[in-house]
Each structure stands twice: as structure tokens, then as C-alpha cells.
Coordinates of C-alpha atoms in Angstrom, one line a residue:
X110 CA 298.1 18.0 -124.4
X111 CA 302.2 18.1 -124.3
X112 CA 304.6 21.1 -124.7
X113 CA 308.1 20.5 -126.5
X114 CA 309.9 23.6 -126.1
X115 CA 307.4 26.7 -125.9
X116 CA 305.1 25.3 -128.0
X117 CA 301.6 23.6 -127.0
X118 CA 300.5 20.3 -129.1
X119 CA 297.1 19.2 -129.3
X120 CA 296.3 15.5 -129.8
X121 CA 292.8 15.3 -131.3
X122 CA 292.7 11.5 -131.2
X123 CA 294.4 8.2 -130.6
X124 CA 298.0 8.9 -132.9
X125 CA 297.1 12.1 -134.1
X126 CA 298.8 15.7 -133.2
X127 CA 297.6 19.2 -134.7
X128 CA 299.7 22.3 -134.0
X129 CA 299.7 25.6 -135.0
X130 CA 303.8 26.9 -135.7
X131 CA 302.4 30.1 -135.3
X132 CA 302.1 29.4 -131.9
X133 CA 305.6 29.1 -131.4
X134 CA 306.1 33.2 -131.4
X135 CA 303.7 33.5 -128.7
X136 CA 304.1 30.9 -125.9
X137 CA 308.0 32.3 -124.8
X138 CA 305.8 35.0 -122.1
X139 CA 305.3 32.1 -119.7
X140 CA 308.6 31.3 -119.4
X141 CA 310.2 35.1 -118.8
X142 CA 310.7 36.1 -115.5
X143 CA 308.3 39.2 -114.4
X144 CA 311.4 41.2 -114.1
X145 CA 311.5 41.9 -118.3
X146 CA 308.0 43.9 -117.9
X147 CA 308.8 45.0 -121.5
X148 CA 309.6 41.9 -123.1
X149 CA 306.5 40.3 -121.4
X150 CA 304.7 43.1 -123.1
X151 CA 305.6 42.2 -126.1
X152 CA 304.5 38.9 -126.4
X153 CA 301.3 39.7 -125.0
X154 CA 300.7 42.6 -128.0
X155 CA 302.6 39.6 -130.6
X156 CA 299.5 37.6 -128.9
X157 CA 297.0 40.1 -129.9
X158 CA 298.4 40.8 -133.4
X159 CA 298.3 36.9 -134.1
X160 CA 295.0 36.0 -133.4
X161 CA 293.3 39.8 -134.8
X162 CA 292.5 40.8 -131.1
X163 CA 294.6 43.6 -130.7
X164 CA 293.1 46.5 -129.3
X165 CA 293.2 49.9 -130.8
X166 CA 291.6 52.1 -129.0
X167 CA 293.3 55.3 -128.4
X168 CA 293.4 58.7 -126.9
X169 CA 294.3 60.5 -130.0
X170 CA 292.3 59.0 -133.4
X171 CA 295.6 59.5 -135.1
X172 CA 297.0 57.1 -133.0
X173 CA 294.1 54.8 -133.3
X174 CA 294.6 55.0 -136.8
X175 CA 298.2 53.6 -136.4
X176 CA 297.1 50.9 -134.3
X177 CA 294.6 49.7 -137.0
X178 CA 297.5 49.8 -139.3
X179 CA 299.2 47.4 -137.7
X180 CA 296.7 44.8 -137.1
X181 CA 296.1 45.1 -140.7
X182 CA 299.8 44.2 -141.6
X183 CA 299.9 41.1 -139.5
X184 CA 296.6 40.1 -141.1
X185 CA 297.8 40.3 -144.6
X186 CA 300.8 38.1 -144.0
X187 CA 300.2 34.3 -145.3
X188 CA 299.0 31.8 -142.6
X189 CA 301.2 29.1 -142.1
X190 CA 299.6 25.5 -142.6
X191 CA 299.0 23.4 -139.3
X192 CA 301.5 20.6 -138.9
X193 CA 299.3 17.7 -138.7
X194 CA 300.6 14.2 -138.1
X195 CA 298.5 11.2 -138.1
X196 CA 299.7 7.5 -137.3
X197 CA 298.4 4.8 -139.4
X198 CA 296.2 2.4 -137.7
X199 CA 295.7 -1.6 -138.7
X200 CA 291.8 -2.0 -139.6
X201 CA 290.0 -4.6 -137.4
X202 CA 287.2 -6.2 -139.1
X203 CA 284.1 -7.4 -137.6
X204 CA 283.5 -11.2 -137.1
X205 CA 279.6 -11.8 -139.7
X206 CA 277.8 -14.1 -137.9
X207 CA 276.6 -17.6 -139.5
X208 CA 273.0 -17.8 -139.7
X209 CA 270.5 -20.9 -138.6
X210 CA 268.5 -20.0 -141.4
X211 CA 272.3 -18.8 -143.9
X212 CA 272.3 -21.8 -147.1
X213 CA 275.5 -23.9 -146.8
X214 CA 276.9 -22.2 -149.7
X215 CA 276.4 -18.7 -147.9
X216 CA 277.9 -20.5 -144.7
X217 CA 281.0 -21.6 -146.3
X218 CA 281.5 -17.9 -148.0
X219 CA 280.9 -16.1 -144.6
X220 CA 283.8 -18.5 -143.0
X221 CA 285.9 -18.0 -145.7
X222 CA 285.6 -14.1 -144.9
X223 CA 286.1 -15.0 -141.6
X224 CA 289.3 -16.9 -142.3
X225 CA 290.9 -14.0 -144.1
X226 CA 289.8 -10.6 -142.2
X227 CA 290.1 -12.0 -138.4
X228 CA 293.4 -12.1 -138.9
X229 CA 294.2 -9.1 -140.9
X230 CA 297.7 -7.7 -140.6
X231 CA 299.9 -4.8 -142.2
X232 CA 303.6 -3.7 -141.9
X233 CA 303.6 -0.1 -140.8
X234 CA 307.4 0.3 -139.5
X235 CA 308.7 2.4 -142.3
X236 CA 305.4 4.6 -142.4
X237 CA 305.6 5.3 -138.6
X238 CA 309.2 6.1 -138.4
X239 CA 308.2 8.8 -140.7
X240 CA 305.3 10.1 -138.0
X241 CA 307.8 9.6 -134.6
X242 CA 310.1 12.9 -136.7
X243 CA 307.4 15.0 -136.1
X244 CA 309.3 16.7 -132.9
X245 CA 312.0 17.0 -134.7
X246 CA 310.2 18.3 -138.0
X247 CA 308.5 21.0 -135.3
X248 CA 312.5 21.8 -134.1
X249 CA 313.4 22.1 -137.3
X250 CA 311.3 24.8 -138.5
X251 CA 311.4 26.7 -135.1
X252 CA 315.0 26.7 -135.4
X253 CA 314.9 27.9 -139.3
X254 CA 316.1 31.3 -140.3
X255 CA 312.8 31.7 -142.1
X256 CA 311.1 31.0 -139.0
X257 CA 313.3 34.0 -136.7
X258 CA 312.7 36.0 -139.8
X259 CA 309.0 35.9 -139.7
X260 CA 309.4 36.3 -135.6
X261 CA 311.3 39.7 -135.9
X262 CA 309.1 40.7 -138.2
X263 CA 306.0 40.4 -135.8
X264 CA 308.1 41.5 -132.6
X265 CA 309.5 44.5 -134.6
X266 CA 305.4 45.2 -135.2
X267 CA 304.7 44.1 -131.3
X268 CA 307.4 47.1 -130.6
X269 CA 305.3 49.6 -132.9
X270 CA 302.3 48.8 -131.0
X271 CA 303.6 49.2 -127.6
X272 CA 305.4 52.6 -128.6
X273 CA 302.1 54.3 -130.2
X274 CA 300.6 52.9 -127.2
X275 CA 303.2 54.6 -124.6
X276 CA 303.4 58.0 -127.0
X277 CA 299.1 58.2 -126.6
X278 CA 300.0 57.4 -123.0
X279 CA 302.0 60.7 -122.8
X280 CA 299.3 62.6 -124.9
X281 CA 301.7 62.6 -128.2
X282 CA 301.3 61.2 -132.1
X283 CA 304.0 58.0 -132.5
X284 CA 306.8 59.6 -134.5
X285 CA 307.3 56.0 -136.4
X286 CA 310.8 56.1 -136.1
X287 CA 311.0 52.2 -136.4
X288 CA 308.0 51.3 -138.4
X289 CA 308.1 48.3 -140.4
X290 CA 309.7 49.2 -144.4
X291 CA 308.2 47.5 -147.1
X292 CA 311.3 45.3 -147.7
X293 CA 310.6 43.9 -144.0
X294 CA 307.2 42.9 -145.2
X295 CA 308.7 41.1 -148.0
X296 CA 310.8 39.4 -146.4
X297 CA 308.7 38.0 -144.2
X298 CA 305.9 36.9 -147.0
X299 CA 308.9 35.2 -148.5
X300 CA 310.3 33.6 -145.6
X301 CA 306.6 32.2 -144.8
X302 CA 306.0 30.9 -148.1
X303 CA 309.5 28.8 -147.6
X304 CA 307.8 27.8 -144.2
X305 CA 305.0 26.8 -145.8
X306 CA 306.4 24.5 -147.8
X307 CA 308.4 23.3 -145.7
X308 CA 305.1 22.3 -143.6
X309 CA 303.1 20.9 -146.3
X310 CA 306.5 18.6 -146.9
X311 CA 306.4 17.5 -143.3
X312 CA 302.8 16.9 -143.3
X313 CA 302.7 14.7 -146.6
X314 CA 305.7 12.1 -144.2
X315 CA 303.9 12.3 -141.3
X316 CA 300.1 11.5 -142.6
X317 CA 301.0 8.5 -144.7
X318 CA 298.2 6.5 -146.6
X319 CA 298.3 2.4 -146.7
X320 CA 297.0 1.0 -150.1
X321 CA 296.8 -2.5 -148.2
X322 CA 295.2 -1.3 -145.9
X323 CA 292.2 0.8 -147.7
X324 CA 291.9 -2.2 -150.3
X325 CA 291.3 -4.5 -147.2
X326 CA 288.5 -2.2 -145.7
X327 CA 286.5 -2.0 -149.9
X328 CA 287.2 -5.7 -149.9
X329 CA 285.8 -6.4 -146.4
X330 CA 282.7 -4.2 -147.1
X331 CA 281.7 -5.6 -150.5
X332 CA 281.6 -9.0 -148.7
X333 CA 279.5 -8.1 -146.0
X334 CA 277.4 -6.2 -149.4
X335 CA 277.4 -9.8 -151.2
X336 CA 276.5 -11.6 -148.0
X337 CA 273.3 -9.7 -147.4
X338 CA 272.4 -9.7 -151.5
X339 CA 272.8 -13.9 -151.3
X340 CA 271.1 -14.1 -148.0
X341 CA 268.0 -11.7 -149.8
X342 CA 267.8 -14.1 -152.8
X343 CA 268.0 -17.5 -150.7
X344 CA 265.1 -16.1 -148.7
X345 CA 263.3 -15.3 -151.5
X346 CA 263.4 -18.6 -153.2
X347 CA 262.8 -20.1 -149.9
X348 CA 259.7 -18.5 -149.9
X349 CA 258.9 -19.2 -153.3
X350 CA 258.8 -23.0 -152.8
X351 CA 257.0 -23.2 -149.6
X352 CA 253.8 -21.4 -151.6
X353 CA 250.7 -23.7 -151.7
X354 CA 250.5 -25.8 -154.9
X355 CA 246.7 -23.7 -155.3
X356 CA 249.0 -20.5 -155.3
X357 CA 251.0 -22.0 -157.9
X358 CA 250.7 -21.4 -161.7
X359 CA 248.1 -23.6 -163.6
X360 CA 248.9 -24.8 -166.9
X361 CA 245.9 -22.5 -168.4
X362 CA 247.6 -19.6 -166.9
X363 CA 250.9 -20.0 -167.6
X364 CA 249.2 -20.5 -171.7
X365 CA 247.4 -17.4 -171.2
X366 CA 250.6 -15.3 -169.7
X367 CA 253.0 -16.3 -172.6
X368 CA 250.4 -17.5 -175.4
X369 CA 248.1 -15.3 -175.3
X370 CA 246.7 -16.6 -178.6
X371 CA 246.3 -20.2 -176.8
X372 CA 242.2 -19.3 -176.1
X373 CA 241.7 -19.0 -179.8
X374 CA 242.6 -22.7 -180.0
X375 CA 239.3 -24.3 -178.5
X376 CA 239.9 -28.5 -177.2
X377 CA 236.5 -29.2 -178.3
X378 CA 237.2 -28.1 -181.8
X379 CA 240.2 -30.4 -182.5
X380 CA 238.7 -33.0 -181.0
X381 CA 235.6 -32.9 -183.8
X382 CA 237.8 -32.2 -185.7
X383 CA 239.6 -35.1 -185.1
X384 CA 236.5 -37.1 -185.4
X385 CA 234.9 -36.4 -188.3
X386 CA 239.0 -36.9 -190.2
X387 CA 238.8 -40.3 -188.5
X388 CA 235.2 -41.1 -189.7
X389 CA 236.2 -40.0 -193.4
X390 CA 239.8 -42.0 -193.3
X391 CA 236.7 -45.2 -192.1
X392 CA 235.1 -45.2 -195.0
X393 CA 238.0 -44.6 -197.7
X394 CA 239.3 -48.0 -196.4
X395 CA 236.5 -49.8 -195.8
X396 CA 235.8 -48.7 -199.9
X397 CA 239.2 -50.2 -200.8
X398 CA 239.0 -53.5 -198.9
X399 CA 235.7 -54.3 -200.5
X400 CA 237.5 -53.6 -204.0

């Protein structure tokens, strides 16, 4: 955790930050002295409003009443987009580990993965220097005229609360002398959609993508994808020729599997065939010689 300012960052890992500028109209009661009782008030009911925990209870149900109606005007304001920056990392790929039992064609592919992902590298400079503005993005919109509209829009409801609160106090109905106009509203809904954009703007800088980088990671994980499949195969054929030559197709079987018509074609047959052919061809010569 850091502060810059009033405001509280979270880092929610290794070059990442997530903050809430919302947060920014609340964190100012821990640095006013005890002295301003009223101001310190005031950020603890802005606190409230905020994050929907305001409490509305009340002596008089009118007054209640006007304290649900306050809540209820914070709530329908547009929430403002975190600002989120993430750093770009350089991917570091696993050394695959050559095999006794790898084929030396699927050693010579696993080293030339090797070769080329061990010593991966990519230029982030430009890329960070857009991350390292997020302070100054966060200064920015804190500074921003949209930005101390929206605030004296929810300190001018903060002031509402506390004076229903004081009037119930003194058994009396709030006279809402300063309660917020419709114009107010609108102006803060329009200042926070300019905020908003102004966020998102920031956000698309500061959480950058690498195409180098993500083409290196599908490149690196089809290999190791391809390595396995070859490995598979090699095994299986490996297997395949150490079977026992009795496991092995016999020539009758491997007739039978892709002739099946082969049994209708009986040796024996031909070979009488055969026979009696030669016996009769004999004879026919023998008749001619004698001629």
C-alpha cells in the first residue's frame, strides 16, 4: 500500500496498482486537525454517502425520510471507473527436457525450442513510460474542475445530512434551505461522465498489451503441444515393431482383411486345374510330333 496525496493505492500484484478516485473525496478527514469538528464531520457523513452506509435513522420519520433521500441521490450518480495500471512483464519460458527415450529428430526440435525461447527478450521502454504517468494521471484528475465539481456536489449533500441531523437533534423538521437543485445534480452527472472518460483514457496507456509478446507465449505452447503429439507417435511405432513376429499379420489374414473374396479362390483347385491343362497341352503335342 502507498498514499500520494490523500489518496490510498492498492497494489494487487508485482507492477500492478488499482485505485478507486472516488476515494479521493474521502481520505482529507485524516489530515484535518480535531480543531474543524465540523469539517471532520463532513467527511465522515461524505464517507457514509459514498460507500451506501449512511445512517438514517431519525427522531422525526420526516426527517428520516430526508435522510433516505439523500443516500438515494448519491447512489444514482454514475460510478467512476477504477484507475488500473498494469506493467507489462517479459514471459520466461520453461526449459523441455530431452528425453533418453525422445527420437533424434524429436531431440533436435526440442533444442531448437530451446535455442529460441531461453533467451526470449522484448522492448518494453515506450510501453512503460506510459505506466510510470500514472501519479500524474491520478494528479491530474484530482486537480480537474470536473473532479471539485463532483466533490462540492457530495460535500454540499454531506452538509444536508449533517443539518437534518442537527435540526432532529433539536426536535425540528430540516427547513432545506440548501438542498441540492436539480441543475447541481446535472452538473455533477456531467462532470462524472467527463471523469470517466478521462479514466478509461488513462487506463487504455497504462495497461498496454505486447503482440510480441502474446505471439511468443501461442508459439511456445504449440511447441510444447507438438513435442508431446511426436513423442505419442514415436512411442507408438516403437511399440509396434517390438511385437512378436507370431503377433504379426499372416499373409492369410492380411488376404482375408482386404480380400475378403480371397477364400473363394481354393490352392488346390488351381493346382488341378493346372494339371489336368498340362496333361491335355501333353497329348496335343505328342499328336503333332508323331504327324
Amino acid at each position: 500500500m502507498s498514499t500520494i496525496g490523500t489518496t490510498t493505492i492498492q497494489t494487487t500484484a508485482p507492477n500492478s496498482l488499482v485505485m478507486n478516485p472516488t476515494s479521493m473525496l474521502v481520505e482529507m478527514k485524516s489530515f484535518i486537525p480535531s480543531s474543524y469538528t465540523f469539517e471532520t464531520e463532513i467527511q465522515k457523513i461524505k464517507q457514509e454517502l459514498l460507500t451506501s452506509n449512511l445512517d438514517c435513522s431519525a427522531k422525526d420519520e420526516t426527517n428520516e425520510q430526508y435522510l433516505y433521500e439523500m443516500q438515494d441521490i448519491i447512489d444514482h450518480l454514475p460510478k467512476l471507473p477504477e484507475i488500473q495500471q498494469q506493467k507489462l512483464t517479459i514471459p520466461e519460458f520453461d526449459e523441455i527436457e530431452v528425453k533418453p527415450t525422445d527420437s533424434v529428430e524429436i531431440k533436435k526440435f526440442i533444442r531448437k525450442v530451446n535455442y529460441e525461447f531461453l533467451g526470449f527478450h522484448c522492448n518494453h521502454k515506450v510501453m512503460d513510460k506510459d505506466c510510470d504517468m500514472v501519479y500524474k494521471n491520478i494528479s491530474d484528475i484530482y486537480k480537474s474542475e470536473e473532479f471539485k465539481t463532483y466533490d462540492n456536489f457530495v460535500s454540499l449533500v454531506a452538509e444536508c445530512v449533517w443539518q437534518i441531523r442537527d435540526e432532529d437533534r433539536r426536535g425540528k423538521v430540516w427547513n432545506k434551505q440548501i438542498r441540492p437543485a436539480m441543475f447541481e445534480m446535472k452538473r455533477a452527472i456531467d462532470a462524472l461522465v467527463v471523469l470517466a472518460g478521462k479514466v478509461s483514457e488513462y487506463n487504455a496507456k497504462m495497461n498496454p498489451q505486447c503482440s510480441k509478446c502474446k505471439a511468443a507465449i501461442r508459439k511456445y505452447n504449440y511447441s510444447v503441444k507438438e513435442i508431446e503429439r511426436m513423442r505419442n507417435d514415436y512411442a507408438d511405432l516403437k511399440k509396434e515393431a517390438e511385437k512378436p513376429a507370431e503377433d504379426k499379420m499372416d499373409m492369410l489374414t492380411f488376404l482375408n482383411k482386404n480380400y475378403p473374396t480371397a477364400e473363394d479362390f481354393l490352392l488346390s483347385d488351381e493346382m488341378d486345374k493346372m494339371h489336368t491343362f498340362a496333361h491335355i497341352l501333353t497329348l496335343f503335342l505328342t499328336s503333332i510330333i508323331q504327324i
